Amino acid sequence: EAAVTQSPRNKVAVTGGKVTLSCNQTNNHNNMYWYRQDTGHGLRLIHYSYGAGSTEKGDIPDGYKASRPSQENFSLILELATPSQTSVYFCASGGGLGGDTQYFGPGTRLLVL
Amino acid sequence: GDSVIQMQGQVTLSENDFLFINCTYSTTGYPTLFWYVQYSGEGPQLLLQVTTANNKGSSRGFEATYDKGTTSFHLQKTSVQEIDSAVYYCAMRENYQLIWGSGTKLIIKP
């Protein structure tokens, strides 16, 4: 079964600080995704990747960077965190060409003070 | 562009009631449509996938179909239980991504 893990599970950061959220998948999926989830907005795509070395902008990329150093790992980086980035962040992985199921991690709760 | 609209933000039912959640979609192609379920404290997980209009997908007592004529797809369950309390998302595939509805929170009164 698909296994996607995220770390940390909870994070408190200060405004202006740097935050890195990590995601690991053990399914050899090509595609990986970062979403944020806020009440009233559902899931919004921040960045995604087709494979190691690739990152693409999603619908709301401003204020975020992404890094895919390997097939298994995909990171989301907030260089200068702001309170508006307080949210729950989900990582997901999926198979090859479009149409494959996305498998989600358990989420990271980020609070920016 | 392609879009998915999920109008019901919250549905409150009693145990053994009938569940019906509806989404509408807009696309120029032949969509593959999904229903995901998110339980409290977890990430979303796939519940059903429907790839052909008027065909039914089914899982865990849930059924999903889509109607190309009305560009709508729905999720239903004959008799909901308390364990079905969750947020249900409809989604549509677009290239390598999913276009998500805004979610329907299902509350089951004991």
PDB file of C-alpha atoms in Angstrom:
ATOM      1  CA  GLU A   1       0.000   0.000   0.000  1.00  0.00           C
ATOM      2  CA  ALA A   2       1.060   3.575  -0.688  1.00  0.00           C
ATOM      3  CA  ALA A   3       3.142   5.121   2.055  1.00  0.00           C
ATOM      4  CA  VAL A   4       3.693   8.845   2.279  1.00  0.00           C
ATOM      5  CA  THR A   5       5.219  10.340   5.387  1.00  0.00           C
ATOM      6  CA  GLN A   6       5.663  13.963   6.385  1.00  0.00           C
ATOM      7  CA  SER A   7       7.844  15.682   8.933  1.00  0.00           C
ATOM      8  CA  PRO A   8       7.440  17.487  11.166  1.00  0.00           C
ATOM      9  CA  ARG A   9       3.807  16.787  12.016  1.00  0.00           C
ATOM     10  CA  ASN A  10       3.503  20.046  13.893  1.00  0.00           C
ATOM     11  CA  LYS A  11       5.602  23.192  13.622  1.00  0.00           C
ATOM     12  CA  VAL A  12       5.568  26.595  15.254  1.00  0.00           C
ATOM     13  CA  ALA A  13       7.613  29.233  13.445  1.00  0.00           C
ATOM     14  CA  VAL A  14       8.239  32.936  13.836  1.00  0.00           C
ATOM     15  CA  THR A  15       7.460  35.527  11.222  1.00  0.00           C
ATOM     16  CA  GLY A  16      10.436  35.983   8.925  1.00  0.00           C
ATOM     17  CA  GLY A  17      11.934  32.624   9.782  1.00  0.00           C
ATOM     18  CA  LYS A  18      12.721  29.823   7.374  1.00  0.00           C
ATOM     19  CA  VAL A  19      10.585  26.684   7.443  1.00  0.00           C
ATOM     20  CA  THR A  20      11.205  23.422   5.611  1.00  0.00           C
ATOM     21  CA  LEU A  21       8.537  20.767   5.375  1.00  0.00           C
ATOM     22  CA  SER A  22       9.672  17.336   4.269  1.00  0.00           C
ATOM     23  CA  CYS A  23       7.876  14.540   2.494  1.00  0.00           C
ATOM     24  CA  ASN A  24       9.001  11.007   1.732  1.00  0.00           C
ATOM     25  CA  GLN A  25       7.267   8.345  -0.359  1.00  0.00           C
ATOM     26  CA  THR A  26       8.253   4.712  -0.728  1.00  0.00           C
ATOM     27  CA  ASN A  27       6.093   3.835  -3.738  1.00  0.00           C
ATOM     28  CA  ASN A  28       8.409   4.879  -6.533  1.00  0.00           C
ATOM     29  CA  HIS A  29       5.782   7.311  -7.788  1.00  0.00           C
ATOM     30  CA  ASN A  30       6.943   9.833 -10.360  1.00  0.00           C
ATOM     31  CA  ASN A  31       4.668  12.674  -9.323  1.00  0.00           C
ATOM     32  CA  MET A  32       4.568  14.459  -5.982  1.00  0.00           C
ATOM     33  CA  TYR A  33       2.444  17.359  -4.819  1.00  0.00           C
ATOM     34  CA  TRP A  34       2.233  19.927  -2.031  1.00  0.00           C
ATOM     35  CA  TYR A  35      -1.165  21.279  -0.986  1.00  0.00           C
ATOM     36  CA  ARG A  36      -2.378  23.523   1.744  1.00  0.00           C
ATOM     37  CA  GLN A  37      -5.776  23.135   3.339  1.00  0.00           C
ATOM     38  CA  ASP A  38      -7.684  25.991   4.915  1.00  0.00           C
ATOM     39  CA  THR A  39     -11.264  26.183   6.083  1.00  0.00           C
ATOM     40  CA  GLY A  40     -13.449  27.382   3.244  1.00  0.00           C
ATOM     41  CA  HIS A  41     -10.819  26.733   0.566  1.00  0.00           C
ATOM     42  CA  GLY A  42     -10.461  22.974   0.473  1.00  0.00           C
ATOM     43  CA  LEU A  43      -7.182  21.767  -1.039  1.00  0.00           C
ATOM     44  CA  ARG A  44      -5.024  24.196  -2.990  1.00  0.00           C
ATOM     45  CA  LEU A  45      -2.001  23.112  -5.004  1.00  0.00           C
ATOM     46  CA  ILE A  46       1.245  24.935  -4.187  1.00  0.00           C
ATOM     47  CA  HIS A  47       3.949  23.055  -6.117  1.00  0.00           C
ATOM     48  CA  TYR A  48       4.308  19.713  -7.806  1.00  0.00           C
ATOM     49  CA  SER A  49       6.991  17.598  -9.406  1.00  0.00           C
ATOM     50  CA  TYR A  50       7.186  15.079 -12.232  1.00  0.00           C
ATOM     51  CA  GLY A  51      10.356  13.469 -10.949  1.00  0.00           C
ATOM     52  CA  ALA A  52      13.744  14.033  -9.381  1.00  0.00           C
ATOM     53  CA  GLY A  53      15.119  17.443 -10.230  1.00  0.00           C
ATOM     54  CA  SER A  54      11.811  18.894 -11.441  1.00  0.00           C
ATOM     55  CA  THR A  55       9.506  21.337  -9.706  1.00  0.00           C
ATOM     56  CA  GLU A  56       6.490  23.121 -11.140  1.00  0.00           C
ATOM     57  CA  LYS A  57       4.314  25.917  -9.830  1.00  0.00           C
ATOM     58  CA  GLY A  58       0.794  25.084  -8.811  1.00  0.00           C
ATOM     59  CA  ASP A  59      -2.092  27.455  -8.262  1.00  0.00           C
ATOM     60  CA  ILE A  60      -0.706  29.358  -5.243  1.00  0.00           C
ATOM     61  CA  PRO A  61       3.133  29.228  -5.397  1.00  0.00           C
ATOM     62  CA  ASP A  62       3.908  32.729  -4.096  1.00  0.00           C
ATOM     63  CA  GLY A  63       5.975  32.632  -0.912  1.00  0.00           C
ATOM     64  CA  TYR A  64       6.924  28.969  -1.369  1.00  0.00           C
ATOM     65  CA  LYS A  65       9.744  27.064  -2.995  1.00  0.00           C
ATOM     66  CA  ALA A  66      10.001  23.355  -3.611  1.00  0.00           C
ATOM     67  CA  SER A  67      12.841  20.906  -4.002  1.00  0.00           C
ATOM     68  CA  ARG A  68      12.843  17.343  -5.369  1.00  0.00           C
ATOM     69  CA  PRO A  69      16.342  15.963  -4.841  1.00  0.00           C
ATOM     70  CA  SER A  70      15.328  12.339  -5.369  1.00  0.00           C
ATOM     71  CA  GLN A  71      12.402  10.164  -6.438  1.00  0.00           C
ATOM     72  CA  GLU A  72      11.478   9.648  -2.771  1.00  0.00           C
ATOM     73  CA  ASN A  73      11.799  13.131  -1.307  1.00  0.00           C
ATOM     74  CA  PHE A  74       9.971  16.388  -1.951  1.00  0.00           C
ATOM     75  CA  SER A  75      10.380  19.441   0.280  1.00  0.00           C
ATOM     76  CA  LEU A  76       8.404  22.632   0.658  1.00  0.00           C
ATOM     77  CA  ILE A  77      10.393  25.674   1.740  1.00  0.00           C
ATOM     78  CA  LEU A  78       9.104  28.894   3.215  1.00  0.00           C
ATOM     79  CA  GLU A  79      12.077  31.255   3.072  1.00  0.00           C
ATOM     80  CA  LEU A  80      10.362  34.068   4.986  1.00  0.00           C
ATOM     81  CA  ALA A  81       7.364  32.686   6.822  1.00  0.00           C
ATOM     82  CA  THR A  82       4.328  34.914   7.352  1.00  0.00           C
ATOM     83  CA  PRO A  83       1.230  34.433   9.549  1.00  0.00           C
ATOM     84  CA  SER A  84      -0.875  34.012   6.381  1.00  0.00           C
ATOM     85  CA  GLN A  85       1.008  30.758   5.781  1.00  0.00           C
ATOM     86  CA  THR A  86      -0.458  29.245   8.939  1.00  0.00           C
ATOM     87  CA  SER A  87      -2.249  26.195   7.604  1.00  0.00           C
ATOM     88  CA  VAL A  88      -2.258  22.425   7.296  1.00  0.00           C
ATOM     89  CA  TYR A  89       0.057  21.189   4.557  1.00  0.00           C
ATOM     90  CA  PHE A  90      -0.382  17.893   2.758  1.00  0.00           C
ATOM     91  CA  CYS A  91       2.058  16.070   0.552  1.00  0.00           C
ATOM     92  CA  ALA A  92       0.831  13.519  -1.981  1.00  0.00           C
ATOM     93  CA  SER A  93       2.374  11.170  -4.505  1.00  0.00           C
ATOM     94  CA  GLY A  94       0.962   9.622  -7.631  1.00  0.00           C
ATOM     95  CA  GLY A  95       1.959   7.311 -10.438  1.00  0.00           C
ATOM     96  CA  GLY A  96       2.866   8.005 -14.032  1.00  0.00           C
ATOM     97  CA  LEU A  97       0.783   9.846 -16.596  1.00  0.00           C
ATOM     98  CA  GLY A  98      -2.372  11.628 -15.433  1.00  0.00           C
ATOM     99  CA  GLY A  99      -5.295   9.795 -13.950  1.00  0.00           C
ATOM    100  CA  ASP A 100      -3.493   7.920 -11.180  1.00  0.00           C
ATOM    101  CA  THR A 101      -4.664   8.024  -7.623  1.00  0.00           C
ATOM    102  CA  GLN A 102      -2.947  10.512  -5.357  1.00  0.00           C
ATOM    103  CA  TYR A 103      -1.818   9.120  -2.018  1.00  0.00           C
ATOM    104  CA  PHE A 104      -1.656  11.628   0.789  1.00  0.00           C
ATOM    105  CA  GLY A 105       0.518  11.940   3.832  1.00  0.00           C
ATOM    106  CA  PRO A 106      -0.918  12.683   7.280  1.00  0.00           C
ATOM    107  CA  GLY A 107      -0.324  16.427   7.048  1.00  0.00           C
ATOM    108  CA  THR A 108       1.779  19.031   8.844  1.00  0.00           C
ATOM    109  CA  ARG A 109       0.183  21.707  11.013  1.00  0.00           C
ATOM    110  CA  LEU A 110       2.150  24.934  10.690  1.00  0.00           C
ATOM    111  CA  LEU A 111       1.572  27.913  12.953  1.00  0.00           C
ATOM    112  CA  VAL A 112       3.446  31.107  12.108  1.00  0.00           C
ATOM    113  CA  LEU A 113       3.459  33.606  14.953  1.00  0.00           C
TER     114      LEU A 113
ATOM    115  CA  GLY B   1     -10.610  26.563 -17.933  1.00  0.00           C
ATOM    116  CA  ASP B   2     -11.630  23.321 -16.306  1.00  0.00           C
ATOM    117  CA  SER B   3     -13.443  23.585 -13.001  1.00  0.00           C
ATOM    118  CA  VAL B   4     -15.299  21.611 -10.347  1.00  0.00           C
ATOM    119  CA  ILE B   5     -18.081  23.079  -8.231  1.00  0.00           C
ATOM    120  CA  GLN B   6     -19.185  21.441  -4.979  1.00  0.00           C
ATOM    121  CA  MET B   7     -22.033  23.479  -3.550  1.00  0.00           C
ATOM    122  CA  GLN B   8     -22.916  21.591  -0.372  1.00  0.00           C
ATOM    123  CA  GLY B   9     -20.537  22.765   2.311  1.00  0.00           C
ATOM    124  CA  GLN B  10     -22.114  20.681   5.040  1.00  0.00           C
ATOM    125  CA  VAL B  11     -24.703  17.924   5.224  1.00  0.00           C
ATOM    126  CA  THR B  12     -26.241  16.731   8.494  1.00  0.00           C
ATOM    127  CA  LEU B  13     -27.988  13.366   8.590  1.00  0.00           C
ATOM    128  CA  SER B  14     -29.133  10.773  11.069  1.00  0.00           C
ATOM    129  CA  GLU B  15     -27.888   7.193  11.030  1.00  0.00           C
ATOM    130  CA  ASN B  16     -29.520   5.074   8.300  1.00  0.00           C
ATOM    131  CA  ASP B  17     -30.424   8.163   6.259  1.00  0.00           C
ATOM    132  CA  PHE B  18     -29.745   8.347   2.520  1.00  0.00           C
ATOM    133  CA  LEU B  19     -26.709  10.388   1.438  1.00  0.00           C
ATOM    134  CA  PHE B  20     -26.471  12.294  -1.828  1.00  0.00           C
ATOM    135  CA  ILE B  21     -23.661  14.720  -2.602  1.00  0.00           C
ATOM    136  CA  ASN B  22     -23.421  16.395  -5.972  1.00  0.00           C
ATOM    137  CA  CYS B  23     -20.691  18.148  -7.949  1.00  0.00           C
ATOM    138  CA  THR B  24     -20.717  19.804 -11.337  1.00  0.00           C
ATOM    139  CA  TYR B  25     -17.756  19.986 -13.649  1.00  0.00           C
ATOM    140  CA  SER B  26     -16.652  21.915 -16.678  1.00  0.00           C
ATOM    141  CA  THR B  27     -14.240  20.512 -19.231  1.00  0.00           C
ATOM    142  CA  THR B  28     -13.934  20.116 -22.962  1.00  0.00           C
ATOM    143  CA  GLY B  29     -12.649  16.564 -22.762  1.00  0.00           C
ATOM    144  CA  TYR B  30     -13.740  13.223 -21.350  1.00  0.00           C
ATOM    145  CA  PRO B  31     -13.151  13.502 -17.645  1.00  0.00           C
ATOM    146  CA  THR B  32     -11.968  11.019 -15.103  1.00  0.00           C
ATOM    147  CA  LEU B  33     -13.698  11.880 -11.852  1.00  0.00           C
ATOM    148  CA  PHE B  34     -12.893  10.999  -8.280  1.00  0.00           C
ATOM    149  CA  TRP B  35     -14.357  11.064  -4.808  1.00  0.00           C
ATOM    150  CA  TYR B  36     -11.930  11.362  -1.909  1.00  0.00           C
ATOM    151  CA  VAL B  37     -12.773  11.089   1.786  1.00  0.00           C
ATOM    152  CA  GLN B  38     -10.910  12.802   4.599  1.00  0.00           C
ATOM    153  CA  TYR B  39     -11.389  11.615   8.169  1.00  0.00           C
ATOM    154  CA  SER B  40     -10.518  13.904  11.032  1.00  0.00           C
ATOM    155  CA  GLY B  41      -6.773  14.243  11.533  1.00  0.00           C
ATOM    156  CA  GLU B  42      -5.853  12.363   8.360  1.00  0.00           C
ATOM    157  CA  GLY B  43      -5.006  13.125   4.777  1.00  0.00           C
ATOM    158  CA  PRO B  44      -7.567  12.568   2.016  1.00  0.00           C
ATOM    159  CA  GLN B  45      -7.828   9.071   0.600  1.00  0.00           C
ATOM    160  CA  LEU B  46      -9.411   7.793  -2.569  1.00  0.00           C
ATOM    161  CA  LEU B  47     -12.946   6.539  -2.163  1.00  0.00           C
ATOM    162  CA  LEU B  48     -14.092   6.077  -5.760  1.00  0.00           C
ATOM    163  CA  GLN B  49     -12.975   6.707  -9.309  1.00  0.00           C
ATOM    164  CA  VAL B  50     -15.363   6.924 -12.270  1.00  0.00           C
ATOM    165  CA  THR B  51     -13.935   6.949 -15.767  1.00  0.00           C
ATOM    166  CA  THR B  52     -16.988   6.391 -17.954  1.00  0.00           C
ATOM    167  CA  ALA B  53     -20.212   8.362 -18.003  1.00  0.00           C
ATOM    168  CA  ASN B  54     -23.259   6.530 -16.642  1.00  0.00           C
ATOM    169  CA  ASN B  55     -21.098   3.750 -15.247  1.00  0.00           C
ATOM    170  CA  LYS B  56     -21.167   3.232 -11.518  1.00  0.00           C
ATOM    171  CA  GLY B  57     -18.200   2.975  -9.239  1.00  0.00           C
ATOM    172  CA  SER B  58     -18.733   1.484  -5.812  1.00  0.00           C
ATOM    173  CA  SER B  59     -16.731   1.075  -2.635  1.00  0.00           C
ATOM    174  CA  ARG B  60     -17.518   0.601   1.060  1.00  0.00           C
ATOM    175  CA  GLY B  61     -21.248   0.947   0.376  1.00  0.00           C
ATOM    176  CA  PHE B  62     -20.813   4.191  -1.565  1.00  0.00           C
ATOM    177  CA  GLU B  63     -21.734   4.568  -5.231  1.00  0.00           C
ATOM    178  CA  ALA B  64     -20.677   7.221  -7.700  1.00  0.00           C
ATOM    179  CA  THR B  65     -21.839   8.012 -11.193  1.00  0.00           C
ATOM    180  CA  TYR B  66     -21.499  10.872 -13.595  1.00  0.00           C
ATOM    181  CA  ASP B  67     -23.853  12.283 -16.170  1.00  0.00           C
ATOM    182  CA  LYS B  68     -22.171  13.794 -19.201  1.00  0.00           C
ATOM    183  CA  GLY B  69     -25.402  15.447 -20.304  1.00  0.00           C
ATOM    184  CA  THR B  70     -25.745  17.528 -17.145  1.00  0.00           C
ATOM    185  CA  THR B  71     -21.963  17.585 -16.443  1.00  0.00           C
ATOM    186  CA  SER B  72     -22.611  16.452 -12.904  1.00  0.00           C
ATOM    187  CA  PHE B  73     -21.371  13.634 -10.755  1.00  0.00           C
ATOM    188  CA  HIS B  74     -22.621  12.459  -7.475  1.00  0.00           C
ATOM    189  CA  LEU B  75     -21.855  10.280  -4.498  1.00  0.00           C
ATOM    190  CA  GLN B  76     -24.541   8.350  -2.699  1.00  0.00           C
ATOM    191  CA  LYS B  77     -24.982   5.853   0.096  1.00  0.00           C
ATOM    192  CA  THR B  78     -28.232   4.177   1.040  1.00  0.00           C
ATOM    193  CA  SER B  79     -27.720   4.089   4.781  1.00  0.00           C
ATOM    194  CA  VAL B  80     -25.057   6.209   6.446  1.00  0.00           C
ATOM    195  CA  GLN B  81     -23.438   5.307   9.734  1.00  0.00           C
ATOM    196  CA  GLU B  82     -21.615   7.381  12.301  1.00  0.00           C
ATOM    197  CA  ILE B  83     -18.256   6.146  10.977  1.00  0.00           C
ATOM    198  CA  ASP B  84     -19.030   7.904   7.688  1.00  0.00           C
ATOM    199  CA  SER B  85     -18.581  11.284   9.357  1.00  0.00           C
ATOM    200  CA  ALA B  86     -15.881  12.948   7.275  1.00  0.00           C
ATOM    201  CA  VAL B  87     -15.250  15.522   4.576  1.00  0.00           C
ATOM    202  CA  TYR B  88     -15.936  14.324   1.034  1.00  0.00           C
ATOM    203  CA  TYR B  89     -14.168  15.902  -1.928  1.00  0.00           C
ATOM    204  CA  CYS B  90     -14.978  15.532  -5.594  1.00  0.00           C
ATOM    205  CA  ALA B  91     -12.112  15.969  -8.034  1.00  0.00           C
ATOM    206  CA  MET B  92     -11.457  15.864 -11.749  1.00  0.00           C
ATOM    207  CA  ARG B  93      -8.242  14.915 -13.504  1.00  0.00           C
ATOM    208  CA  GLU B  94      -6.559  17.557 -15.635  1.00  0.00           C
ATOM    209  CA  ASN B  95      -3.233  16.432 -17.103  1.00  0.00           C
ATOM    210  CA  TYR B  96      -1.054  15.427 -14.149  1.00  0.00           C
ATOM    211  CA  GLN B  97      -3.150  17.250 -11.601  1.00  0.00           C
ATOM    212  CA  LEU B  98      -6.495  17.029  -9.890  1.00  0.00           C
ATOM    213  CA  ILE B  99      -8.975  19.897  -9.818  1.00  0.00           C
ATOM    214  CA  TRP B 100     -10.676  19.765  -6.430  1.00  0.00           C
ATOM    215  CA  GLY B 101     -14.116  20.702  -5.226  1.00  0.00           C
ATOM    216  CA  SER B 102     -14.298  22.634  -1.960  1.00  0.00           C
ATOM    217  CA  GLY B 103     -15.476  19.664   0.112  1.00  0.00           C
ATOM    218  CA  THR B 104     -18.691  18.591   1.851  1.00  0.00           C
ATOM    219  CA  LYS B 105     -18.568  17.950   5.571  1.00  0.00           C
ATOM    220  CA  LEU B 106     -20.869  15.078   6.512  1.00  0.00           C
ATOM    221  CA  ILE B 107     -22.142  15.141  10.085  1.00  0.00           C
ATOM    222  CA  ILE B 108     -24.027  12.129  11.389  1.00  0.00           C
ATOM    223  CA  LYS B 109     -26.281  12.745  14.364  1.00  0.00           C
ATOM    224  CA  PRO B 110     -26.170   9.812  16.799  1.00  0.00           C
TER     225      PRO B 110
END
